[in-house]
Amino acid sequence: MSSNHKKNEFHPIVGIDFGTTNSAIAYMHNKIPQILESANGERVIPSVLLIDLGDNVVVGRDALDSLVAMPGRTIAAVKRKMGSNNPIYVSGRDLLPQEVSALILKELKKSADDLFGEGEKEAVITVPAYFTDAQRRATKQARELAGFVVERIINEPTAAALAYGLNNLKKDGHILVYDLGGGTFDVSIVELMSGILEVKASTGNNFLGGEDFDWKLVDWLANKLINKHNIDPRGDIRAKALLKKEAEN
């Protein structure tokens, strides 16, 4: 498929889901969405960045595995910081949230480059419905820094409704969409009118998602160990990492 696409100069618009914990990139082929795989064969990569001891940028699973061992060189959950002008200090550098996001997104772009050839890629991107203008601008800038041409920004509840084919319903009306992700949660009222979906109202929490559930489980497990052995494992970064892994499983 790869060689045929390149030979025919097939350049579809890609869709990008940049999540708090994981990210993915996809395109439409014969009206069916196809998620592109990374060089490691992963269809979804952790949204984690590592600048290693050799000053190399590492993204994805390897960066996630280094999150505890090299906390000063690793960044996770940068989506929660989008729109902020406060730089993030990592490995001796000050990077803005959109710059960190761009480095992660470049890893997704490699998958598209491998399939369709190098160069700028037209993209549709999604954002939480409650994102402010500043957060949307930062999100767009991150995609452009990564080499994408942003054709459109879609609210995540609208994207979810489209994915479920709700725009094909024959009856107009209102739809309640819950969007619970790895780091954010929002609830939106989406209006369907003549096949057009529009977010009419939305609210959410930038700090409520699966990641927060995991840390609550870590606290619960730690308290069990404190009560039984009078030891708080959260004081040791390796023990804390093991607890986090158990919580995720």
Short mmCIF file of C-alpha atoms in Angstrom, two decimals, residues 38-215:
data_model
loop_
_atom_site.label_atom_id
_atom_site.label_comp_id
_atom_site.label_asym_id
_atom_site.label_seq_id
_atom_site.Cartn_x
_atom_site.Cartn_y
_atom_site.Cartn_z
CA SER A 38 4.59 4.00 14.36
CA ALA A 39 8.03 2.58 13.54
CA ASN A 40 7.51 0.24 16.50
CA GLY A 41 4.23 -1.03 15.09
CA GLU A 42 2.08 0.89 17.58
CA ARG A 43 -1.19 2.47 16.45
CA VAL A 44 -1.33 4.63 19.58
CA ILE A 45 1.77 6.18 21.17
CA PRO A 46 2.13 7.61 24.69
CA SER A 47 2.17 11.43 24.67
CA VAL A 48 5.48 11.51 26.52
CA LEU A 49 8.74 13.26 25.59
CA LEU A 50 12.26 12.39 26.77
CA ILE A 51 15.48 14.28 26.05
CA ASP A 52 18.04 11.61 26.87
CA LEU A 53 21.63 11.88 28.11
CA GLY A 54 22.84 12.20 24.52
CA ASP A 55 20.46 15.13 23.97
CA ASN A 56 18.34 12.98 21.65
CA VAL A 57 14.57 13.47 21.52
CA VAL A 58 12.69 10.26 22.33
CA VAL A 59 8.91 10.02 22.07
CA GLY A 60 6.39 7.36 22.98
CA ARG A 61 6.83 4.07 24.79
CA ASP A 62 10.57 4.46 25.47
CA ALA A 63 9.98 7.94 26.89
CA LEU A 64 7.17 6.63 29.08
CA ASP A 65 9.44 3.90 30.44
CA SER A 66 11.94 6.63 31.44
CA LEU A 67 9.39 8.86 33.14
CA VAL A 68 10.39 7.81 36.66
CA ALA A 69 14.06 7.00 36.10
CA MET A 70 14.78 10.40 34.48
CA PRO A 71 12.03 12.78 35.66
CA GLY A 72 14.12 15.88 34.92
CA ARG A 73 14.43 14.83 31.29
CA THR A 74 10.87 13.65 30.71
CA ILE A 75 7.57 15.45 30.16
CA ALA A 76 4.06 13.95 30.20
CA ALA A 77 0.50 15.33 30.10
CA VAL A 78 1.59 18.50 28.27
CA LYS A 79 -1.93 18.87 26.83
CA ARG A 80 -3.02 20.18 30.23
CA LYS A 81 -0.57 23.07 29.84
CA MET A 82 -1.59 24.17 26.34
CA GLY A 83 -2.27 27.89 26.14
CA SER A 84 0.08 28.74 29.00
CA ASN A 85 3.01 31.08 28.40
CA ASN A 86 4.98 29.49 31.24
CA PRO A 87 7.91 27.48 29.86
CA ILE A 88 8.51 23.89 30.91
CA TYR A 89 12.05 23.20 32.13
CA VAL A 90 13.37 19.90 30.84
CA SER A 91 16.95 18.70 30.46
CA GLY A 92 18.40 22.21 30.75
CA ARG A 93 15.95 23.75 28.28
CA ASP A 94 12.94 26.02 28.62
CA LEU A 95 10.25 24.86 26.20
CA LEU A 96 6.75 26.23 25.73
CA PRO A 97 3.91 23.68 25.85
CA GLN A 98 3.32 23.98 22.10
CA GLU A 99 7.01 23.29 21.44
CA VAL A 100 6.87 20.12 23.54
CA SER A 101 3.67 19.10 21.77
CA ALA A 102 5.30 19.71 18.38
CA LEU A 103 8.16 17.35 19.21
CA ILE A 104 5.65 14.63 20.10
CA LEU A 105 3.58 15.32 16.99
CA LYS A 106 6.65 15.02 14.78
CA GLU A 107 6.75 11.36 15.78
CA LEU A 108 3.20 10.97 14.44
CA LYS A 109 4.18 12.80 11.27
CA LYS A 110 6.93 10.25 10.62
CA SER A 111 4.23 7.61 10.19
CA ALA A 112 2.50 9.75 7.55
CA ASP A 113 5.82 10.56 5.86
CA ASP A 114 6.69 6.86 5.64
CA LEU A 115 3.40 6.14 3.87
CA PHE A 116 2.83 9.21 1.73
CA GLY A 117 6.29 10.74 1.37
CA GLU A 118 7.93 13.61 3.22
CA GLY A 119 6.66 17.17 3.32
CA GLU A 120 3.87 19.14 4.91
CA LYS A 121 0.68 17.24 5.65
CA GLU A 122 -2.80 18.72 5.66
CA ALA A 123 -4.53 17.86 8.90
CA VAL A 124 -7.76 18.11 10.84
CA ILE A 125 -7.18 18.39 14.57
CA THR A 126 -9.44 17.99 17.57
CA VAL A 127 -9.58 19.92 20.84
CA PRO A 128 -11.77 19.73 23.95
CA ALA A 129 -14.94 21.76 23.45
CA TYR A 130 -14.13 23.99 26.41
CA PHE A 131 -10.63 24.95 25.18
CA THR A 132 -10.11 28.72 25.22
CA ASP A 133 -8.97 30.71 22.19
CA ALA A 134 -5.44 30.74 23.64
CA GLN A 135 -5.45 26.96 24.00
CA ARG A 136 -6.75 26.52 20.45
CA ARG A 137 -4.09 28.86 19.05
CA ALA A 138 -1.36 27.00 20.91
CA THR A 139 -2.72 23.68 19.65
CA LYS A 140 -2.72 24.93 16.06
CA GLN A 141 0.80 26.34 16.45
CA ALA A 142 2.08 23.01 17.76
CA ARG A 143 0.75 21.22 14.67
CA GLU A 144 2.30 23.79 12.36
CA LEU A 145 5.66 23.53 14.13
CA ALA A 146 5.48 19.76 13.59
CA GLY A 147 4.99 20.21 9.83
CA PHE A 148 1.21 20.00 9.50
CA VAL A 149 -1.04 22.43 7.65
CA VAL A 150 -4.13 22.79 9.82
CA GLU A 151 -7.21 22.71 7.61
CA ARG A 152 -9.74 22.65 10.42
CA ILE A 153 -10.10 22.44 14.19
CA ILE A 154 -12.99 20.26 15.40
CA ASN A 155 -14.35 20.01 18.92
CA GLU A 156 -13.77 16.53 20.32
CA PRO A 157 -17.49 15.91 21.10
CA THR A 158 -18.32 16.74 17.48
CA ALA A 159 -15.63 14.35 16.27
CA ALA A 160 -17.04 11.64 18.53
CA ALA A 161 -20.56 12.24 17.22
CA LEU A 162 -19.30 12.04 13.62
CA ALA A 163 -17.40 8.83 14.39
CA TYR A 164 -20.62 7.23 15.59
CA GLY A 165 -22.46 8.42 12.48
CA LEU A 166 -24.86 10.59 14.46
CA ASN A 167 -24.86 13.14 11.63
CA ASN A 168 -26.72 10.53 9.54
CA LEU A 169 -29.69 10.39 11.89
CA LYS A 170 -32.89 11.38 10.10
CA LYS A 171 -34.38 13.21 13.06
CA ASP A 172 -32.98 16.55 14.18
CA GLY A 173 -32.44 17.05 17.87
CA HIS A 174 -29.94 17.34 20.68
CA ILE A 175 -27.33 14.76 21.72
CA LEU A 176 -25.48 14.53 25.02
CA VAL A 177 -21.84 13.54 24.51
CA TYR A 178 -19.56 12.43 27.35
CA ASP A 179 -15.85 12.56 26.58
CA LEU A 180 -13.71 10.98 29.29
CA GLY A 181 -10.06 10.71 28.33
CA GLY A 182 -6.76 10.02 29.97
CA GLY A 183 -6.47 13.48 31.43
CA THR A 184 -9.58 15.50 30.63
CA PHE A 185 -13.34 15.13 30.90
CA ASP A 186 -16.03 17.15 29.20
CA VAL A 187 -19.76 16.94 28.63
CA SER A 188 -21.35 18.64 25.65
CA ILE A 189 -24.79 19.21 24.18
CA VAL A 190 -24.51 18.74 20.42
CA GLU A 191 -27.29 19.94 18.14
CA LEU A 192 -28.08 18.02 14.95
CA MET A 193 -29.78 20.14 12.32
CA SER A 194 -30.10 18.92 8.71
CA GLY A 195 -27.05 16.69 9.10
CA ILE A 196 -24.92 19.45 10.62
CA LEU A 197 -23.53 18.98 14.14
CA GLU A 198 -22.82 21.96 16.37
CA VAL A 199 -21.73 22.11 20.00
CA LYS A 200 -24.30 24.27 21.81
CA ALA A 201 -23.01 24.01 25.38
CA SER A 202 -20.05 22.38 27.05
CA THR A 203 -18.35 22.09 30.40
CA GLY A 204 -15.44 20.05 31.62
CA ASN A 205 -12.47 19.48 33.85
CA ASN A 206 -8.87 19.71 32.63
CA PHE A 207 -7.72 17.58 35.56
CA LEU A 208 -10.09 14.63 35.56
CA GLY A 209 -9.33 11.50 33.58
CA GLY A 210 -7.91 8.00 33.65
CA GLU A 211 -4.53 9.28 34.80
CA ASP A 212 -6.14 10.80 37.89
CA PHE A 213 -7.95 7.55 38.61
CA ASP A 214 -4.61 5.72 38.49
CA TRP A 215 -3.03 8.09 41.01
#
